[in-house]
Tab-separated table of C-alpha atoms (C1' of nucleotides) in Angstrom:
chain	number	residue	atom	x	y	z
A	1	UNK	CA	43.193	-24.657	-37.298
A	2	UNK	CA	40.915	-27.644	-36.349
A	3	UNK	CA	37.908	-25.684	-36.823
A	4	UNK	CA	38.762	-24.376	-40.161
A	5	UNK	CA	39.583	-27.842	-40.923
A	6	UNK	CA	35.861	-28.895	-39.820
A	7	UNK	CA	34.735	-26.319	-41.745
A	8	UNK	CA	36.150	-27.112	-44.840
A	9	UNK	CA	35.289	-30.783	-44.431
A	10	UNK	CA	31.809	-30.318	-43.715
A	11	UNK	CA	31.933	-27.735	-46.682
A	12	UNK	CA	33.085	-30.709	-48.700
A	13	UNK	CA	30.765	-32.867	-47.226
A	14	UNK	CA	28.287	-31.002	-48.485
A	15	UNK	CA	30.231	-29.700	-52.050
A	16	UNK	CA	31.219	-33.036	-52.768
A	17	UNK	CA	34.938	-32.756	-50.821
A	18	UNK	CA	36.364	-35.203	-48.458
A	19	UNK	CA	38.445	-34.511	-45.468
A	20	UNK	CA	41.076	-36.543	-47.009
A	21	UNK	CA	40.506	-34.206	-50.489
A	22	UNK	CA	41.575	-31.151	-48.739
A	23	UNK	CA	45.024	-31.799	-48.168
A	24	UNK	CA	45.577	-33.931	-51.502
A	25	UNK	CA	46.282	-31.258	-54.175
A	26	UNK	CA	45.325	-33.447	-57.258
A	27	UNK	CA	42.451	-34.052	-55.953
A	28	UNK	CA	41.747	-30.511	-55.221
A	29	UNK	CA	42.866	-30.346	-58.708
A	30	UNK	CA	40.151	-33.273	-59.122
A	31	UNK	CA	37.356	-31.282	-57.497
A	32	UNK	CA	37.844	-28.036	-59.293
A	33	UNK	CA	37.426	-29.796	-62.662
A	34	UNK	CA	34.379	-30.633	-61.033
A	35	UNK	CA	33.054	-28.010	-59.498
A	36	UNK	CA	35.470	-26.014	-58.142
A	37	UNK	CA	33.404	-26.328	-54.131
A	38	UNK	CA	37.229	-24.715	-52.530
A	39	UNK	CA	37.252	-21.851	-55.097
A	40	UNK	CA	33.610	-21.083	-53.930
A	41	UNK	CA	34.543	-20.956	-50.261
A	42	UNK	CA	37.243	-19.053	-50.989
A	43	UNK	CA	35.176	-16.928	-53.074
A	44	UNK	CA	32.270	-16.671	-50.482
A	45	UNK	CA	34.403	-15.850	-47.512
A	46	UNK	CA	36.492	-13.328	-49.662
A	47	UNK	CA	32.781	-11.716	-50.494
A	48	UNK	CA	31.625	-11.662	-47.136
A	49	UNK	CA	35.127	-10.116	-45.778
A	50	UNK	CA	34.725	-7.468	-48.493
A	51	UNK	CA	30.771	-6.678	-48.009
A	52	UNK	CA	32.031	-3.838	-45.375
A	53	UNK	CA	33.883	-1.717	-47.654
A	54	UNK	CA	30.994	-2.092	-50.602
A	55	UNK	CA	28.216	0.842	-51.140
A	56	UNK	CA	25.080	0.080	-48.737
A	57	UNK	CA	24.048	-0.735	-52.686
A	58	UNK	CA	25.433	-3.140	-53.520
A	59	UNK	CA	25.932	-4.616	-50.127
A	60	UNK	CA	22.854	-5.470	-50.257
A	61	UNK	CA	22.537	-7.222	-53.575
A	62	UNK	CA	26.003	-9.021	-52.240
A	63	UNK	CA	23.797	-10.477	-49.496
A	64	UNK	CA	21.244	-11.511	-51.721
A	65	UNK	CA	23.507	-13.156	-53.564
A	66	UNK	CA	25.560	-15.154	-50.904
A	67	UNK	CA	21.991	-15.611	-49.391
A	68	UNK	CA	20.990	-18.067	-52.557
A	69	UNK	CA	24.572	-19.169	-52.789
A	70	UNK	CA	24.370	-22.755	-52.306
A	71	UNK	CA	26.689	-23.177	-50.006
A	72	UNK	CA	25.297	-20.650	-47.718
A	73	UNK	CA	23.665	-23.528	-45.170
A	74	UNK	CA	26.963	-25.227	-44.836
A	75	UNK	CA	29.099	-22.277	-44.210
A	76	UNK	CA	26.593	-21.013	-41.806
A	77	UNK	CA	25.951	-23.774	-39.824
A	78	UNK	CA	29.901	-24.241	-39.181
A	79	UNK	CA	30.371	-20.669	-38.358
A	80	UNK	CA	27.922	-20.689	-35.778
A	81	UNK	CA	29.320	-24.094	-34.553
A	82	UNK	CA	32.529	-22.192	-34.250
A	83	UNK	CA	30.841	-19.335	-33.008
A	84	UNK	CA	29.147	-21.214	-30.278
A	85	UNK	CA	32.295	-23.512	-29.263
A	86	UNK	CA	34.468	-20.128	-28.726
A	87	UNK	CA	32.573	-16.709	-27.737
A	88	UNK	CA	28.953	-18.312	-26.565
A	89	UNK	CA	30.542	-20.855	-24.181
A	90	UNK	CA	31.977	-18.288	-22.388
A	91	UNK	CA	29.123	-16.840	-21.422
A	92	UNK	CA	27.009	-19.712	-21.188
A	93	UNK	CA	27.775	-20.307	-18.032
A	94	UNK	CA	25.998	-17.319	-16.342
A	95	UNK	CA	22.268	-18.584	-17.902
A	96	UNK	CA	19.221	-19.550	-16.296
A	97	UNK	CA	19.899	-17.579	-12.586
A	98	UNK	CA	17.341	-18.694	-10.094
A	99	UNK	CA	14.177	-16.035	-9.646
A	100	UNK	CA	15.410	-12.807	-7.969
A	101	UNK	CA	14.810	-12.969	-3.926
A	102	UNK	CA	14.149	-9.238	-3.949
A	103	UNK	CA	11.363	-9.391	-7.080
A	104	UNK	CA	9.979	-12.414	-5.163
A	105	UNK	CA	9.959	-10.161	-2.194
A	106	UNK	CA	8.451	-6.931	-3.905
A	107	UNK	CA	5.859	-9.661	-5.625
A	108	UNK	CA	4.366	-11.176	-2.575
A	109	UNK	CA	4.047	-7.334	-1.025
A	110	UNK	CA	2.196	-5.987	-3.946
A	111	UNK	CA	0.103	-9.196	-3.306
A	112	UNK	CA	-0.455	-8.525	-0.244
A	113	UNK	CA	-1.112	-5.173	-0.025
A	114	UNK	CA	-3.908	-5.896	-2.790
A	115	UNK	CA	-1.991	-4.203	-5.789
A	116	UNK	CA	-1.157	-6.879	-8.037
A	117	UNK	CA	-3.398	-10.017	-7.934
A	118	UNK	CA	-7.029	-10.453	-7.913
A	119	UNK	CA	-8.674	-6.535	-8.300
A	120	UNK	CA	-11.862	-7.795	-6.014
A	121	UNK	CA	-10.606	-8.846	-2.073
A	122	UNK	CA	-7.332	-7.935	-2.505
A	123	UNK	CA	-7.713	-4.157	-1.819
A	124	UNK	CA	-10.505	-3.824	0.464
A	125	UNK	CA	-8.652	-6.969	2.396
A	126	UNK	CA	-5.099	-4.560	2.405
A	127	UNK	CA	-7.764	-1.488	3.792
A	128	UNK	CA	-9.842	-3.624	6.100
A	129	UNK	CA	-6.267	-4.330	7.824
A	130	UNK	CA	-5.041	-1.348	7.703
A	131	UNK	CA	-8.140	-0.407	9.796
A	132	UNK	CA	-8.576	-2.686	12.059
A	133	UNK	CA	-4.897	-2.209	12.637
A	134	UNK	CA	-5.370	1.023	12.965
A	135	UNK	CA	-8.032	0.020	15.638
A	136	UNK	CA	-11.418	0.657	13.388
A	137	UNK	CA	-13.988	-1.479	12.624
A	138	UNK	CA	-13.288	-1.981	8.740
A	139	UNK	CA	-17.227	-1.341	8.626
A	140	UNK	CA	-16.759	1.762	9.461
A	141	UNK	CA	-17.400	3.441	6.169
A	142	UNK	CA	-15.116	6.464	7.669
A	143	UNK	CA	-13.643	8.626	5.280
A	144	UNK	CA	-10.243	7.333	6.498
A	145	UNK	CA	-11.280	3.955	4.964
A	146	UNK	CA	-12.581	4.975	1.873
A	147	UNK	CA	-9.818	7.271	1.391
A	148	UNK	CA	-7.112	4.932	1.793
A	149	UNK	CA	-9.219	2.699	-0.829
A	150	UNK	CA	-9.141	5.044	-3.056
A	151	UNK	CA	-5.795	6.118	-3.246
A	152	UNK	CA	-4.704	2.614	-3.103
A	153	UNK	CA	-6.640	1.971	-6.648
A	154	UNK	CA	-4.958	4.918	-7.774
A	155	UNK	CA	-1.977	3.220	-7.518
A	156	UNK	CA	-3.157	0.142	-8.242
A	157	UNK	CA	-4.361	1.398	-11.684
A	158	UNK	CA	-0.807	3.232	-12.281
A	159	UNK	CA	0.884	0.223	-11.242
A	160	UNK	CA	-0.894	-2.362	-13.769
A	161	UNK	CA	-1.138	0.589	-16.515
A	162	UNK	CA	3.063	1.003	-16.280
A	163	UNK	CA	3.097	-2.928	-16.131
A	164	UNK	CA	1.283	-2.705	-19.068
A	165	UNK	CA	3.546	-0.529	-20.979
A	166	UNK	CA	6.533	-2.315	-20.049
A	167	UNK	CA	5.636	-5.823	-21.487
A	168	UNK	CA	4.485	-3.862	-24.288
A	169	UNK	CA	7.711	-2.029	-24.807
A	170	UNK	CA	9.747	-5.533	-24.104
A	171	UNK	CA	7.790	-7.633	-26.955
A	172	UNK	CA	8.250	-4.781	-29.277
A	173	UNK	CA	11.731	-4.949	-28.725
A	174	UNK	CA	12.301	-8.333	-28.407
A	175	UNK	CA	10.724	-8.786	-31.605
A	176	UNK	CA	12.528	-5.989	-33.205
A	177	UNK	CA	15.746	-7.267	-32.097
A	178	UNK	CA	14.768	-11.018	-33.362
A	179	UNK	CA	13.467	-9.427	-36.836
A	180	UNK	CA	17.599	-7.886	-36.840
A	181	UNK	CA	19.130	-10.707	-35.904
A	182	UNK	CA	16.932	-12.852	-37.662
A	183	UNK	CA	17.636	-10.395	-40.788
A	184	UNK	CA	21.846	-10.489	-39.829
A	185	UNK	CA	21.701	-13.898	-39.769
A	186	UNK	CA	21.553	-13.984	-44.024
A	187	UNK	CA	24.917	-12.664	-43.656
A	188	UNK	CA	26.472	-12.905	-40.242
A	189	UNK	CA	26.784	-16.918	-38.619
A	190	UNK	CA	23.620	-16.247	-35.662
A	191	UNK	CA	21.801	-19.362	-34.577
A	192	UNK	CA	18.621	-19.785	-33.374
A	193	UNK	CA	19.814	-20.899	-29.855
A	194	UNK	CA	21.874	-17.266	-30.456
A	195	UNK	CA	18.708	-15.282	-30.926
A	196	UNK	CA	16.997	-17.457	-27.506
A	197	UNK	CA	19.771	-15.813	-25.252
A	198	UNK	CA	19.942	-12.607	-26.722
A	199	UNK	CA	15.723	-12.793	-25.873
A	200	UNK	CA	16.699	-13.990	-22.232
A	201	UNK	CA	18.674	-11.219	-22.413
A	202	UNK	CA	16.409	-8.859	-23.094
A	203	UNK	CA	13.931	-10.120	-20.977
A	204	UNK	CA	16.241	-9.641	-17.834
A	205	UNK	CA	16.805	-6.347	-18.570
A	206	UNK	CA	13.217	-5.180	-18.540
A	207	UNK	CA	12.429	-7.444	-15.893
A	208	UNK	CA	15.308	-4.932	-13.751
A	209	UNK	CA	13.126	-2.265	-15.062
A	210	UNK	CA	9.878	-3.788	-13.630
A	211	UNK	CA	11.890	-4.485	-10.450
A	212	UNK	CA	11.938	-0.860	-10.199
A	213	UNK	CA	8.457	-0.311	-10.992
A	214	UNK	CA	7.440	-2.313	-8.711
A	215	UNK	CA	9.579	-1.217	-5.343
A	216	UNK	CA	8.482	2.464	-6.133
A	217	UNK	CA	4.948	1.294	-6.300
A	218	UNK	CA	5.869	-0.918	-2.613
A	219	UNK	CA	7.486	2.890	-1.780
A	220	UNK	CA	4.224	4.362	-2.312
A	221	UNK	CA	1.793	1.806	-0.783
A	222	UNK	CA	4.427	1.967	2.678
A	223	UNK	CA	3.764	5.862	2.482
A	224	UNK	CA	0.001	5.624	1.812
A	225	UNK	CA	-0.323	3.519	4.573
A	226	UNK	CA	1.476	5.174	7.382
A	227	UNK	CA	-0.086	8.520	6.515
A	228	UNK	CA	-3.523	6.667	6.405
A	229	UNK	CA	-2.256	5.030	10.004
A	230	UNK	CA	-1.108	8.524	10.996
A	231	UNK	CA	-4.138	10.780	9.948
A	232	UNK	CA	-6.514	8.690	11.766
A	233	UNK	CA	-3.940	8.421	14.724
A	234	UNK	CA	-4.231	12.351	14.744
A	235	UNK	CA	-6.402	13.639	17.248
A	236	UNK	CA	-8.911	16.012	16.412
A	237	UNK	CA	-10.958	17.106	19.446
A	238	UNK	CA	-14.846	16.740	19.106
A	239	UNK	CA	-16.785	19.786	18.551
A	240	UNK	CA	-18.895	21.526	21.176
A	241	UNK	CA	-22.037	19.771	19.933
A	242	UNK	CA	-20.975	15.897	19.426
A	243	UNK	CA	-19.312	16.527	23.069
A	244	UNK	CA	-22.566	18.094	24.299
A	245	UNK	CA	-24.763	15.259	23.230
A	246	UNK	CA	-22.230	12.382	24.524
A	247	UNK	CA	-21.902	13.968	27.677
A	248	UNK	CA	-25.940	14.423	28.121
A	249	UNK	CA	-26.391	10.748	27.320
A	250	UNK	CA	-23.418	9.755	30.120
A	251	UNK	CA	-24.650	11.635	32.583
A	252	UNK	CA	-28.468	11.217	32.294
A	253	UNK	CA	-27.583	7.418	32.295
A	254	UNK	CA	-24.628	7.707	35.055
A	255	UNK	CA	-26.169	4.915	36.697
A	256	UNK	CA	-25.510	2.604	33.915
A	257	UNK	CA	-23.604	4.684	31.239
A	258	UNK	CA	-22.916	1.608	28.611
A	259	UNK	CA	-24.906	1.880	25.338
A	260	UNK	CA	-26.375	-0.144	23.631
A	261	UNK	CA	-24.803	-0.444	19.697
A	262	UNK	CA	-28.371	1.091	18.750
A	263	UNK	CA	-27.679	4.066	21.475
A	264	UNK	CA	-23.797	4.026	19.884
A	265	UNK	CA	-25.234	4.594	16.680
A	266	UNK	CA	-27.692	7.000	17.451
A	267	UNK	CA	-25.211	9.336	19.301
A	268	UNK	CA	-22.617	8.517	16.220
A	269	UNK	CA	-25.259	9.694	13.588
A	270	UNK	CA	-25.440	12.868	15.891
A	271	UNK	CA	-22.340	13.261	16.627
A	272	UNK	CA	-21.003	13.097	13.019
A	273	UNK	CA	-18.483	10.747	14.355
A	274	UNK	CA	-18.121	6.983	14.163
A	275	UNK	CA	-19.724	4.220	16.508
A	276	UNK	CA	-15.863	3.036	17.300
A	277	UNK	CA	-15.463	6.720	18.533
A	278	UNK	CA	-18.629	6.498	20.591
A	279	UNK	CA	-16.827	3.549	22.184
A	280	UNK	CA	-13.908	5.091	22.627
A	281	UNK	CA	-15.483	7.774	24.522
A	282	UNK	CA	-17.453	5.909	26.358
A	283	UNK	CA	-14.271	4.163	27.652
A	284	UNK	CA	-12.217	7.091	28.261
A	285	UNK	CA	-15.180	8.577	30.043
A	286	UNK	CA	-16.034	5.696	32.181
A	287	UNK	CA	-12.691	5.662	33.361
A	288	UNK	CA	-11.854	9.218	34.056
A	289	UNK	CA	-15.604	9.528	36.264
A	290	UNK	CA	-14.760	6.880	38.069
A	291	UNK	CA	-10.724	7.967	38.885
A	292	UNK	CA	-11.849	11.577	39.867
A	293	UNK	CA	-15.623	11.607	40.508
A	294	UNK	CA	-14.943	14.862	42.398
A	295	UNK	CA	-13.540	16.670	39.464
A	296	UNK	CA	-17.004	15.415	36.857
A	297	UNK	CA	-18.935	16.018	39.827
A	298	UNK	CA	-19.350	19.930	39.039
A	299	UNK	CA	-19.843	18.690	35.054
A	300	UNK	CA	-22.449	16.146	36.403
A	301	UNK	CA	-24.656	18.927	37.950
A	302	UNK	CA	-24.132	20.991	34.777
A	303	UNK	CA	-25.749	17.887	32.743
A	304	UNK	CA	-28.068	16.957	35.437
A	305	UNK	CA	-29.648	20.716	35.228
A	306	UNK	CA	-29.744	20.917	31.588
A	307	UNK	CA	-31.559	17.478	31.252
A	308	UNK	CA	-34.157	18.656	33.990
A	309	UNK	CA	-34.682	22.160	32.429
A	310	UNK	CA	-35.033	19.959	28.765
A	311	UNK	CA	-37.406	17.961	30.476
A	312	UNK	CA	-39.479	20.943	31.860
A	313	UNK	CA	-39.732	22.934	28.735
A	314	UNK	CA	-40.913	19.620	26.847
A	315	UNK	CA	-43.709	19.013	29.528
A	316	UNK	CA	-44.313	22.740	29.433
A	317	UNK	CA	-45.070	22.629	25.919
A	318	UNK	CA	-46.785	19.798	26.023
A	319	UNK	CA	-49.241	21.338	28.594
A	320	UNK	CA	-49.340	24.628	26.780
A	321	UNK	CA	-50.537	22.821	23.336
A	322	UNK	CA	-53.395	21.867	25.515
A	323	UNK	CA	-53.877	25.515	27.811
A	324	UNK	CA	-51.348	28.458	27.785
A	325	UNK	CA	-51.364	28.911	31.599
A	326	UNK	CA	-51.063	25.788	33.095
A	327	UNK	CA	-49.595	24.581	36.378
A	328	UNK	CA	-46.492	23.263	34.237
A	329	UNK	CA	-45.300	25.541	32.407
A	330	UNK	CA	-45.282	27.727	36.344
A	331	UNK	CA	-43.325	25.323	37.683
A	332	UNK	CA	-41.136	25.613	34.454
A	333	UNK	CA	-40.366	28.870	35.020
A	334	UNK	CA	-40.213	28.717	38.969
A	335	UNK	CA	-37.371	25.942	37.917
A	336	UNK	CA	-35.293	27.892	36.181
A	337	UNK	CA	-35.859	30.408	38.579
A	338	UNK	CA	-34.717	28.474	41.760
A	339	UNK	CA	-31.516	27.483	39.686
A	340	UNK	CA	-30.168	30.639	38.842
A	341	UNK	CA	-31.019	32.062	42.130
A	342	UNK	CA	-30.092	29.102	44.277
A	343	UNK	CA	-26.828	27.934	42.228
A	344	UNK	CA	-24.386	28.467	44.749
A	345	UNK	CA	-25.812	27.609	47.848
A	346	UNK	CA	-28.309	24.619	47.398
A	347	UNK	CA	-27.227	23.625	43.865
A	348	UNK	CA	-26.414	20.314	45.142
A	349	UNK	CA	-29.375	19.421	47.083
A	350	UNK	CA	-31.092	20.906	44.267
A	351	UNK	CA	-29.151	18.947	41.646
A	352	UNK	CA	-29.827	15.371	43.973
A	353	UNK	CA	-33.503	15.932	43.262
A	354	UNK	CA	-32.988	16.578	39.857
A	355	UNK	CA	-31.152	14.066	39.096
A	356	UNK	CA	-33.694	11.539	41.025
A	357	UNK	CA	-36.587	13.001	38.833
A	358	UNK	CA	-35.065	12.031	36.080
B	1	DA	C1'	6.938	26.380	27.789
B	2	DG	C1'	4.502	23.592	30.706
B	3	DG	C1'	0.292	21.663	32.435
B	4	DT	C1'	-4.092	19.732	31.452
B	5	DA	C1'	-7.688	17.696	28.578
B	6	DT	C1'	-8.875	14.397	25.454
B	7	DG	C1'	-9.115	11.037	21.591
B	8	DA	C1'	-6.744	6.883	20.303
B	9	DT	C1'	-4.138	2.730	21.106
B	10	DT	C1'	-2.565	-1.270	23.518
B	11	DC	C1'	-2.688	-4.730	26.911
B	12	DT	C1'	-5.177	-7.693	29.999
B	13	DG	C1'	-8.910	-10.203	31.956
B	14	DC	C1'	-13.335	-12.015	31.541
C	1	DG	C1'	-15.752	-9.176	21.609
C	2	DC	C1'	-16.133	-5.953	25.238
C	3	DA	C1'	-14.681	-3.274	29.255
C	4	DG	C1'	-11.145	-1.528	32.286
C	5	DA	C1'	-6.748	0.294	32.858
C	6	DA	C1'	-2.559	2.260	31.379
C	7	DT	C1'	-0.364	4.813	28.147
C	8	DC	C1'	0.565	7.604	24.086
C	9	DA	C1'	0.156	11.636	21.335
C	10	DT	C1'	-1.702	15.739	20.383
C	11	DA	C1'	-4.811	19.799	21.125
C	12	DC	C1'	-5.744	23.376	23.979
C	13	DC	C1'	-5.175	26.614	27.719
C	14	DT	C1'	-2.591	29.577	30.837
DNA sequence: AGGTATGATTCTGC
DNA sequence: GCAGAATCATACCT
C-alpha cells in the first residue's frame, strides 16, 4: 500500500500530481480537467495487465505504444524500485561469493603442469619433471620424453580450443539474454542493475561448466603422467647385441670399468639405448661383479676370449693386407685352436694371459 | 609357480 | 653430481 502510494506520487511528480492530490478527490477532479495523469495510470496499467490475452499482433503495437507513452519512465522506474525493494533483496544477499577454492585449485595445476599459462616453458618444464622424476636426464631426447610432450600438447590444444568455445558460447548468451531483457524491459519493470546479476548469473554458470573442463583436463594430465612414469618404469630387457657390447666394454676395462660420458655415449649410440641407461648398467654391473665375482668369473673368461680372438683376427688382417701367410694370421688360427681344444682344462691359465695381453 | 636375472629407482655418502 | 648399496618390479627360465 506504501509502494503504490510512492508510485502514484512519483507518477504525479512527474504528471503534475502531488502526494497530497491523490487522496483529495477535487483535486483529482482538478487534475483530470487538466490532464487526466490518474486516468493514464490507470489506463497504462490496465493495458499492460491486458497485453497477455491480446494477439502476438497487436501485442506488439500495444508495446509500442506504452513504449512512447509518456509516462512510461516514471512507471518504470517505480516498478523496478518496487521490484528491487521486494523479490531482488531477497536474493541479494547470496552475490559476489569469494573465488571457488577448487577452480583455484584446478587453476594452479593446469599451471603447473604447463597446460594453461605461457605455451613456451610451461610444458617442456611439466616433461623435464616428469623425467627427472622419473629418474632421466630431461636431455635425454628418449622417446618417453618426447612422447609425453606430445601428448601433453594434445591436450593442451583441446584444453584451450574447449576454453575457447566456452567463452564463446557464454558472450553469445550473455548477450542474447541482455538483448531479451534489454528488449522486456519496454514492457516488463527490469533495471539495469537487474540485467548485471542476471550476467553474474550467467557467468557462474559457465564458469561451473569450465570447472568441469578443466578437472577432466587435470584427469587426463594425472593419467598421462603416471602411464608416462609407468612405461618408462617398465622394464624391457636389453637385446642380445646392446648387452653384448656393454658387457665387452666392462670386462675389457674390468680394471677400471667407469666410462667416461664420451665412452657412455658411444656404447648408448650402439646400444640404441640412452646414456642414463649406460649408467644404470654400469651401476648394476659394478655392483653385482663385485658381490659375486665367482659367479661373472665364467662370463669374464667368455669376454676376455672374445676380445683376444677380436684382437687376433684384426692383427691378422692387418698382416694379411700386407702378405697372405704371415706369422699372424698362424698364430690366429693356432689361438682359436688352443681355445677350443684347451677350454676345459687350462681355460683359466689360458684366459689370465689373455686377459694380460690385452 | 617359484627362482633367478636384470633394468630402474631410491637413499646415502662423498 | 656421481658411485655404491639396497630395493623394487618385471622379464625370463625351469
Amino acid at each position: 500500500m506504501d509502494d503504490q502510494t510512492r508510485m502514484l506520487a512519483s507518477m504525479g511528480g512527474l504528471g503534475g500530481l502531488s502526494q497530497a492530490d491523490v487522496g483529495d478527490p477535487d483535486s483529482v477532479r482538478k487534475q483530470q480537467s487538466l490532464g487526466q495523469p490518474q486516468q493514464d495510470i490507470g489506463d497504462i496499467l490496465q493495458q499492460i495487465m491486458a497485453i497477455t490475452d491480446e494477439s502476438l499482433d497487436e501485442a506488439q503495437a500495444r508495446k509500442h505504444a506504452l513504449n512512447c507513452h509518456r509516462m512510461k519512465p516514471a512507471l518504470f522506474s517505480v516498478l523496478c524500485e518496487i521490484k528491487e525493494k521486494t523479490v531482488l533483496s531477497i536474493r541479494g544477499v547470496q552475490e559476489e561469493d569469494p573465488p571457488d577454492p577448487q577452480i583455484m585449485r584446478l587453476d594452479n595445476m593446469l599451471l603447473a603442469e604447463g597446460v594453461s599459462g605461457p605455451e613456451k616453458g610451461g610444458g617442456s618444464a611439466a616433461a623435464a619433471a616428469a623425467a627427472a622424476a622419473a629418474g632421466g636426464s630431461p636431455n635425454d631426447g628418449s622417446i618417453e620424453h618426447s612422447d609425453y610432450r606430445a601428448k601433453l600438447a594434445q591436450i593442451r590444444q583441446i584444453y584451450h580450443s574447449e576454453l575457447e568455445k566456452y567463452e564463446q558460447a557464454c558472450s553469445e548468451f550473455t548477450n542474447h539474454v541482455m538483448n531479451l531483457l534489454r528488449e522486456q524491459s519496454r514492457t516488463r519493470p527490469i533495471s539495469p542493475k537487474e540485467i548485471e546479476r542476471m550476467v553474474a548469473i550467467i557467468h557462474r554458470k559457465f564458469s561451473s561448466i569450465q570447472m568441469q573442463l578443466k578437472q577432466s583436463t587435470c584427469e587426463a594430465v594425472m593419467i598421462l603422467r603416471s602411464r608416462f612414469l609407468d612405461a618408462r618404469r617398465k622394464r624391457r630387457n636389453f637385446n642380445k647385441q646392446a648387452t653384448e657390447v656393454l658387457n665387452e666394454y666392462f670386462y675389457s676395462h674390468l680394471s677400471n670399468p667407469y666410462p667416461s660420458e664420451e665412452a657412455k655415449e658411444e656404447l648408448a649410440k650402439k646400444c640404441g639405448i640412452t646414456v642414463s641407461q649406460v649408467s644404470n648398467w654400469f651401476g648394476n654391473k659394478r655392483i653385482r661383479y663385485k658381490k659375486n665375482i665367482g659367479k661373472f668369473q665364467e662370463e669374464a673368461n667368455l669376454y676376455a676370449v672374445k676380445t683376444a680372438v677380436d684382437a687376433a683376427n684384426v692383427s691378422a688382417q692387418a698382416s694379411q693386407a700386407n702378405s697372405p701367410a704371415t706369422p699372424n694370421s698362424d698364430n690366429a688360427c693356432l689361438l682359436v685352436f688352443a681355445l677350443c681344444t684347451c677350454w676345459e682344462q687350462d681355460l683359466g691359465v689360458f684366459l689370465g694371459c689373455a686377459i694380460k695381453s690385452t
